[in-house]
Amino acid sequence: MRRLFPVTDQTPPADVREDREWSLDELADAYAYPAGAEREGAWLRANMVSSLDGAAQHDGRSQPISSDADMRIFGTLRGLADAVVVGAETVRLEGYRPARARAAFADRRAAAGQGRAPAIAVVSASLDLDFSLPLFTEPLVPTLVLTGAAAAPDRVREAEKAGAVVVVAGDGPGVEPARAVRALAERGLVRLLTEGGPRMLGQFAAAGVLDELCLTVSPTMTVGDAQRIAGGPSLADPARFALASVLEEAGFLFTRYRRA
């Protein structure tokens, strides 16, 4: 990062505010999960990118509106998380792979009692997933599949045969956001990160289980009819979030909001 705007919950030392690239350690400190702030045993943050005109994607992918600095924060947030929660459609569109162990976060994760890498938790009602992909066959820690109790038994068997851990987090075919958070917390996965997609983020936000939003505002415009960062039915009343911090580099704003 090149620049730091005023922060509401912490102020870094003067040398960190200089016009230079932040180290991964400094980014990890800036994005640390709040101590003792877990609700119901877990803290769920989202990480998304949006163009100036509100698009979360261009041609179906987020990469065209992202940047190198955005990807450094992406990696940092993964390096801090116990589990990355992602929708099945995003897995298909973005070509998800297992999270990897990174030496830069090894000591920090060990001190926090975390594994070498975060687990990937895929949310899917239909279990229409390619279980031959490395996400399921080559993870450092087993990939989780969150689904409902009414999921097709043959697809559940396919997932388990591939090495995935199937977690029931709903009474019907789909996943109930609050139950998903609780189910992960019961497995000791309390530092949660979701990277989308928009429909799943909308469901989690509407259910009131989203604690924090890390939103990159990209200095781009896409026009078109791309999705916003969250989709689905409107809330009866807008959910209010409070600004926690803003970083800037090359016109990109890296904002962090917590539920008010």
mmCIF file of C-alpha atoms in Angstrom:
data_model
loop_
_atom_site.group_PDB
_atom_site.id
_atom_site.type_symbol
_atom_site.label_atom_id
_atom_site.label_comp_id
_atom_site.label_asym_id
_atom_site.label_seq_id
_atom_site.Cartn_x
_atom_site.Cartn_y
_atom_site.Cartn_z
ATOM 1 C CA MET A 1 0.000 0.000 0.000
ATOM 2 C CA ARG A 2 1.180 3.504 -0.691
ATOM 3 C CA ARG A 3 -1.044 5.558 1.538
ATOM 4 C CA LEU A 4 -3.218 5.272 4.621
ATOM 5 C CA PHE A 5 -6.278 7.385 5.291
ATOM 6 C CA PRO A 6 -7.499 7.999 8.867
ATOM 7 C CA VAL A 7 -8.535 4.799 10.630
ATOM 8 C CA THR A 8 -11.421 4.678 13.073
ATOM 9 C CA ASP A 9 -10.255 1.815 15.291
ATOM 10 C CA GLN A 10 -6.485 1.959 15.166
ATOM 11 C CA THR A 11 -3.691 4.291 14.020
ATOM 12 C CA PRO A 12 -0.493 2.721 12.704
ATOM 13 C CA PRO A 13 2.938 4.083 13.569
ATOM 14 C CA ALA A 14 4.259 6.983 11.505
ATOM 15 C CA ASP A 15 6.749 4.852 9.578
ATOM 16 C CA VAL A 16 3.902 2.662 8.295
ATOM 17 C CA ARG A 17 2.150 5.755 6.912
ATOM 18 C CA GLU A 18 5.007 6.574 4.528
ATOM 19 C CA ASP A 19 4.631 6.423 0.765
ATOM 20 C CA ARG A 20 5.947 2.893 0.311
ATOM 21 C CA GLU A 21 4.685 -0.613 -0.232
ATOM 22 C CA TRP A 22 3.436 -2.275 2.919
ATOM 23 C CA SER A 23 4.990 -5.567 3.937
ATOM 24 C CA LEU A 24 2.779 -8.622 4.277
ATOM 25 C CA ASP A 25 3.277 -8.462 8.056
ATOM 26 C CA GLU A 26 1.980 -4.887 8.116
ATOM 27 C CA LEU A 27 -1.004 -5.847 5.978
ATOM 28 C CA ALA A 28 -1.691 -8.815 8.261
ATOM 29 C CA ASP A 29 -1.644 -6.506 11.290
ATOM 30 C CA ALA A 30 -3.957 -4.034 9.563
ATOM 31 C CA TYR A 31 -6.438 -6.777 8.636
ATOM 32 C CA ALA A 32 -6.190 -8.843 11.814
ATOM 33 C CA TYR A 33 -9.438 -10.372 13.034
ATOM 34 C CA PRO A 34 -10.766 -8.432 16.044
ATOM 35 C CA ALA A 35 -9.778 -10.001 19.348
ATOM 36 C CA GLY A 36 -12.790 -11.249 21.278
ATOM 37 C CA ALA A 37 -15.234 -9.962 18.693
ATOM 38 C CA GLU A 38 -16.512 -13.359 17.525
ATOM 39 C CA ARG A 39 -20.263 -13.622 17.580
ATOM 40 C CA GLU A 40 -21.641 -17.102 18.238
ATOM 41 C CA GLY A 41 -18.082 -18.364 18.052
ATOM 42 C CA ALA A 42 -17.181 -16.992 14.602
ATOM 43 C CA TRP A 43 -16.392 -13.783 12.711
ATOM 44 C CA LEU A 44 -17.390 -13.653 9.038
ATOM 45 C CA ARG A 45 -15.770 -11.144 6.712
ATOM 46 C CA ALA A 46 -16.268 -10.762 2.977
ATOM 47 C CA ASN A 47 -13.700 -9.668 0.417
ATOM 48 C CA MET A 48 -15.040 -8.236 -2.844
ATOM 49 C CA VAL A 49 -14.019 -5.831 -5.604
ATOM 50 C CA SER A 50 -16.290 -3.348 -7.378
ATOM 51 C CA SER A 51 -15.815 -0.993 -10.303
ATOM 52 C CA LEU A 52 -16.798 2.676 -9.974
ATOM 53 C CA ASP A 53 -20.124 1.897 -11.651
ATOM 54 C CA GLY A 54 -20.893 -0.962 -9.278
ATOM 55 C CA ALA A 55 -19.813 -4.018 -11.273
ATOM 56 C CA ALA A 56 -18.370 -6.951 -9.349
ATOM 57 C CA GLN A 57 -17.176 -8.670 -12.537
ATOM 58 C CA HIS A 58 -16.249 -8.050 -16.160
ATOM 59 C CA ASP A 59 -16.994 -10.819 -18.641
ATOM 60 C CA GLY A 60 -17.955 -13.015 -15.692
ATOM 61 C CA ARG A 61 -14.671 -12.683 -13.785
ATOM 62 C CA SER A 62 -13.337 -10.309 -11.129
ATOM 63 C CA GLN A 63 -9.710 -10.306 -12.351
ATOM 64 C CA PRO A 64 -10.155 -7.584 -15.033
ATOM 65 C CA ILE A 65 -11.125 -4.986 -12.402
ATOM 66 C CA SER A 66 -8.541 -6.107 -9.845
ATOM 67 C CA SER A 67 -4.867 -5.114 -9.387
ATOM 68 C CA ASP A 68 -1.604 -6.455 -7.972
ATOM 69 C CA ALA A 69 -2.258 -4.658 -4.670
ATOM 70 C CA ASP A 70 -5.781 -6.085 -4.554
ATOM 71 C CA MET A 71 -4.332 -9.569 -4.977
ATOM 72 C CA ARG A 72 -1.823 -8.937 -2.163
ATOM 73 C CA ILE A 73 -4.717 -8.130 0.154
ATOM 74 C CA PHE A 74 -6.609 -11.133 -1.223
ATOM 75 C CA GLY A 75 -3.651 -13.326 -0.238
ATOM 76 C CA THR A 76 -3.315 -11.666 3.152
ATOM 77 C CA LEU A 77 -6.969 -12.221 4.013
ATOM 78 C CA ARG A 78 -6.627 -15.878 3.054
ATOM 79 C CA GLY A 79 -3.459 -16.095 5.125
ATOM 80 C CA LEU A 80 -5.415 -14.996 8.209
ATOM 81 C CA ALA A 81 -8.532 -17.137 7.730
ATOM 82 C CA ASP A 82 -9.447 -20.540 9.143
ATOM 83 C CA ALA A 83 -11.807 -21.171 6.233
ATOM 84 C CA VAL A 84 -12.746 -19.524 2.936
ATOM 85 C CA VAL A 85 -16.471 -19.802 2.211
ATOM 86 C CA VAL A 86 -17.354 -19.643 -1.478
ATOM 87 C CA GLY A 87 -20.383 -20.336 -3.652
ATOM 88 C CA ALA A 88 -20.427 -23.183 -6.157
ATOM 89 C CA GLU A 89 -20.923 -20.830 -9.116
ATOM 90 C CA THR A 90 -17.818 -18.863 -8.161
ATOM 91 C CA VAL A 91 -15.866 -22.119 -7.895
ATOM 92 C CA ARG A 92 -16.895 -22.933 -11.453
ATOM 93 C CA LEU A 93 -16.342 -19.453 -12.947
ATOM 94 C CA GLU A 94 -13.086 -18.566 -11.205
ATOM 95 C CA GLY A 95 -11.444 -21.998 -11.448
ATOM 96 C CA TYR A 96 -10.906 -22.330 -7.701
ATOM 97 C CA ARG A 97 -7.927 -24.273 -6.465
ATOM 98 C CA PRO A 98 -6.989 -25.349 -2.917
ATOM 99 C CA ALA A 99 -5.542 -22.687 -0.641
ATOM 100 C CA ARG A 100 -1.772 -23.033 -0.366
ATOM 101 C CA ALA A 101 0.540 -22.741 2.594
ATOM 102 C CA ARG A 102 2.542 -19.515 2.528
ATOM 103 C CA ALA A 103 5.770 -19.085 4.449
ATOM 104 C CA ALA A 104 4.965 -15.413 5.124
ATOM 105 C CA PHE A 105 2.046 -16.435 7.352
ATOM 106 C CA ALA A 106 3.405 -19.682 8.807
ATOM 107 C CA ASP A 107 4.522 -18.297 12.178
ATOM 108 C CA ARG A 108 1.384 -16.193 12.577
ATOM 109 C CA ARG A 109 -0.868 -19.175 11.820
ATOM 110 C CA ALA A 110 1.068 -21.464 14.148
ATOM 111 C CA ALA A 111 0.804 -18.935 16.995
ATOM 112 C CA ALA A 112 -2.957 -18.737 16.442
ATOM 113 C CA GLY A 113 -3.314 -22.528 16.463
ATOM 114 C CA GLN A 114 -4.286 -22.621 12.782
ATOM 115 C CA GLY A 115 -3.416 -25.199 10.166
ATOM 116 C CA ARG A 116 -0.920 -24.568 7.381
ATOM 117 C CA ALA A 117 -3.610 -23.225 5.061
ATOM 118 C CA PRO A 118 -7.285 -22.332 5.301
ATOM 119 C CA ALA A 119 -9.926 -24.856 4.339
ATOM 120 C CA ILE A 120 -12.119 -24.046 1.349
ATOM 121 C CA ALA A 121 -15.822 -24.428 2.190
ATOM 122 C CA VAL A 122 -18.014 -24.622 -0.914
ATOM 123 C CA VAL A 123 -21.702 -23.751 -0.530
ATOM 124 C CA SER A 124 -23.867 -25.811 -2.891
ATOM 125 C CA ALA A 125 -27.456 -27.044 -2.805
ATOM 126 C CA SER A 126 -27.205 -29.246 -5.902
ATOM 127 C CA LEU A 127 -23.599 -30.455 -5.394
ATOM 128 C CA ASP A 128 -23.201 -29.925 -9.143
ATOM 129 C CA LEU A 129 -19.435 -29.775 -8.844
ATOM 130 C CA ASP A 130 -16.530 -31.431 -10.629
ATOM 131 C CA PHE A 131 -15.087 -33.553 -7.858
ATOM 132 C CA SER A 132 -12.086 -34.522 -9.994
ATOM 133 C CA LEU A 133 -10.659 -30.990 -9.682
ATOM 134 C CA PRO A 134 -7.587 -30.326 -7.506
ATOM 135 C CA LEU A 135 -9.814 -28.372 -5.095
ATOM 136 C CA PHE A 136 -11.190 -31.740 -3.981
ATOM 137 C CA THR A 137 -8.380 -34.155 -4.784
ATOM 138 C CA GLU A 138 -5.244 -32.188 -3.780
ATOM 139 C CA PRO A 139 -5.992 -29.826 -0.856
ATOM 140 C CA LEU A 140 -3.607 -29.426 2.086
ATOM 141 C CA VAL A 141 -6.681 -29.646 4.311
ATOM 142 C CA PRO A 142 -9.880 -31.389 3.185
ATOM 143 C CA THR A 143 -12.303 -29.215 1.246
ATOM 144 C CA LEU A 144 -15.680 -28.812 2.932
ATOM 145 C CA VAL A 145 -18.984 -28.867 1.059
ATOM 146 C CA LEU A 146 -21.850 -27.100 2.828
ATOM 147 C CA THR A 147 -25.264 -28.272 1.690
ATOM 148 C CA GLY A 148 -28.787 -28.993 2.885
ATOM 149 C CA ALA A 149 -30.271 -32.136 4.388
ATOM 150 C CA ALA A 150 -32.249 -32.757 1.187
ATOM 151 C CA ALA A 151 -29.158 -32.886 -1.042
ATOM 152 C CA ALA A 152 -29.115 -35.784 -3.505
ATOM 153 C CA PRO A 153 -27.546 -38.815 -1.763
ATOM 154 C CA ASP A 154 -25.601 -39.856 -4.869
ATOM 155 C CA ARG A 155 -23.950 -36.425 -5.082
ATOM 156 C CA VAL A 156 -23.105 -36.564 -1.388
ATOM 157 C CA ARG A 157 -21.434 -39.937 -1.956
ATOM 158 C CA GLU A 158 -19.482 -38.539 -4.918
ATOM 159 C CA ALA A 159 -18.241 -35.638 -2.802
ATOM 160 C CA GLU A 160 -17.162 -37.914 0.035
ATOM 161 C CA LYS A 161 -15.529 -40.367 -2.369
ATOM 162 C CA ALA A 162 -13.399 -37.497 -3.685
ATOM 163 C CA GLY A 163 -12.248 -36.701 -0.151
ATOM 164 C CA ALA A 164 -14.507 -33.744 0.578
ATOM 165 C CA VAL A 165 -16.165 -33.358 3.975
ATOM 166 C CA VAL A 166 -19.911 -32.822 3.552
ATOM 167 C CA VAL A 167 -21.458 -30.576 6.201
ATOM 168 C CA VAL A 168 -25.243 -30.289 6.471
ATOM 169 C CA ALA A 169 -26.225 -26.695 7.207
ATOM 170 C CA GLY A 170 -29.906 -26.560 6.296
ATOM 171 C CA ASP A 171 -33.099 -28.582 6.609
ATOM 172 C CA GLY A 172 -34.019 -28.318 2.922
ATOM 173 C CA PRO A 173 -31.926 -28.537 -0.239
ATOM 174 C CA GLY A 174 -30.080 -25.293 0.409
ATOM 175 C CA VAL A 175 -27.780 -23.833 3.048
ATOM 176 C CA GLU A 176 -29.031 -21.573 5.835
ATOM 177 C CA PRO A 177 -26.356 -18.872 6.388
ATOM 178 C CA ALA A 178 -26.576 -18.792 10.194
ATOM 179 C CA ARG A 179 -26.343 -22.585 10.387
ATOM 180 C CA ALA A 180 -23.379 -22.569 8.025
ATOM 181 C CA VAL A 181 -21.486 -20.156 10.279
ATOM 182 C CA ARG A 182 -22.336 -22.210 13.369
ATOM 183 C CA ALA A 183 -21.378 -25.484 11.678
ATOM 184 C CA LEU A 184 -17.956 -24.129 10.751
ATOM 185 C CA ALA A 185 -17.446 -22.680 14.231
ATOM 186 C CA GLU A 186 -18.245 -26.081 15.737
ATOM 187 C CA ARG A 187 -15.308 -27.441 13.728
ATOM 188 C CA GLY A 188 -13.019 -24.801 15.203
ATOM 189 C CA LEU A 189 -13.169 -22.624 12.082
ATOM 190 C CA VAL A 190 -14.004 -19.235 13.597
ATOM 191 C CA ARG A 191 -12.049 -16.810 11.386
ATOM 192 C CA LEU A 192 -14.188 -16.969 8.275
ATOM 193 C CA LEU A 193 -13.702 -15.283 4.909
ATOM 194 C CA THR A 194 -16.110 -15.298 1.993
ATOM 195 C CA GLU A 195 -15.050 -14.328 -1.515
ATOM 196 C CA GLY A 196 -18.501 -14.554 -3.084
ATOM 197 C CA GLY A 197 -20.161 -14.872 -5.332
ATOM 198 C CA PRO A 198 -22.699 -12.052 -5.259
ATOM 199 C CA ARG A 199 -25.752 -14.241 -4.739
ATOM 200 C CA MET A 200 -24.245 -16.043 -1.783
ATOM 201 C CA LEU A 201 -22.962 -12.807 -0.251
ATOM 202 C CA GLY A 202 -26.456 -11.348 -0.589
ATOM 203 C CA GLN A 203 -27.891 -14.316 1.290
ATOM 204 C CA PHE A 204 -25.354 -14.040 4.106
ATOM 205 C CA ALA A 205 -25.842 -10.271 4.383
ATOM 206 C CA ALA A 206 -29.630 -10.622 4.383
ATOM 207 C CA ALA A 207 -29.399 -13.217 7.167
ATOM 208 C CA GLY A 208 -27.444 -10.768 9.332
ATOM 209 C CA VAL A 209 -24.363 -12.978 9.716
ATOM 210 C CA LEU A 210 -21.887 -10.756 7.837
ATOM 211 C CA ASP A 211 -19.635 -9.024 10.365
ATOM 212 C CA GLU A 212 -17.198 -7.240 8.073
ATOM 213 C CA LEU A 213 -16.847 -6.223 4.423
ATOM 214 C CA CYS A 214 -13.434 -5.667 2.835
ATOM 215 C CA LEU A 215 -14.323 -3.865 -0.396
ATOM 216 C CA THR A 216 -11.846 -2.827 -3.067
ATOM 217 C CA VAL A 217 -13.131 0.096 -5.120
ATOM 218 C CA SER A 218 -11.497 -0.209 -8.526
ATOM 219 C CA PRO A 219 -10.904 2.993 -10.567
ATOM 220 C CA THR A 220 -12.577 1.415 -13.586
ATOM 221 C CA MET A 221 -15.942 1.518 -15.304
ATOM 222 C CA THR A 222 -17.398 -1.467 -17.120
ATOM 223 C CA VAL A 223 -20.897 -0.266 -18.107
ATOM 224 C CA GLY A 224 -22.919 -3.332 -19.184
ATOM 225 C CA ASP A 225 -25.149 -5.269 -16.809
ATOM 226 C CA ALA A 226 -22.638 -7.083 -14.596
ATOM 227 C CA GLN A 227 -23.688 -8.198 -11.122
ATOM 228 C CA ARG A 228 -23.124 -6.055 -8.065
ATOM 229 C CA ILE A 229 -21.104 -7.473 -5.159
ATOM 230 C CA ALA A 230 -24.309 -8.766 -3.534
ATOM 231 C CA GLY A 231 -27.513 -9.954 -5.172
ATOM 232 C CA GLY A 232 -30.934 -11.173 -4.156
ATOM 233 C CA PRO A 233 -34.105 -9.683 -2.673
ATOM 234 C CA SER A 234 -33.838 -6.236 -1.087
ATOM 235 C CA LEU A 235 -33.632 -5.928 2.695
ATOM 236 C CA ALA A 236 -36.603 -4.305 4.406
ATOM 237 C CA ASP A 237 -34.149 -1.843 5.974
ATOM 238 C CA PRO A 238 -30.576 -1.247 4.772
ATOM 239 C CA ALA A 239 -27.961 -2.910 6.976
ATOM 240 C CA ARG A 240 -25.616 -0.264 8.368
ATOM 241 C CA PHE A 241 -21.834 -0.717 8.477
ATOM 242 C CA ALA A 242 -19.162 1.531 10.008
ATOM 243 C CA LEU A 243 -15.890 2.425 8.305
ATOM 244 C CA ALA A 244 -12.868 0.763 9.930
ATOM 245 C CA SER A 245 -10.044 1.700 7.535
ATOM 246 C CA VAL A 246 -9.158 2.853 4.033
ATOM 247 C CA LEU A 247 -5.930 2.186 2.126
ATOM 248 C CA GLU A 248 -5.072 3.565 -1.315
ATOM 249 C CA GLU A 249 -2.723 2.611 -4.114
ATOM 250 C CA ALA A 250 -2.758 3.750 -7.750
ATOM 251 C CA GLY A 251 -6.327 4.986 -7.416
ATOM 252 C CA PHE A 252 -7.627 1.747 -5.906
ATOM 253 C CA LEU A 253 -9.330 2.179 -2.525
ATOM 254 C CA PHE A 254 -9.132 -0.742 -0.115
ATOM 255 C CA THR A 255 -11.923 -0.186 2.382
ATOM 256 C CA ARG A 256 -12.923 -2.156 5.456
ATOM 257 C CA TYR A 257 -16.353 -1.839 7.058
ATOM 258 C CA ARG A 258 -17.744 -3.524 10.165
ATOM 259 C CA ARG A 259 -21.370 -4.053 10.988
ATOM 260 C CA ALA A 260 -22.562 -1.080 13.068
#
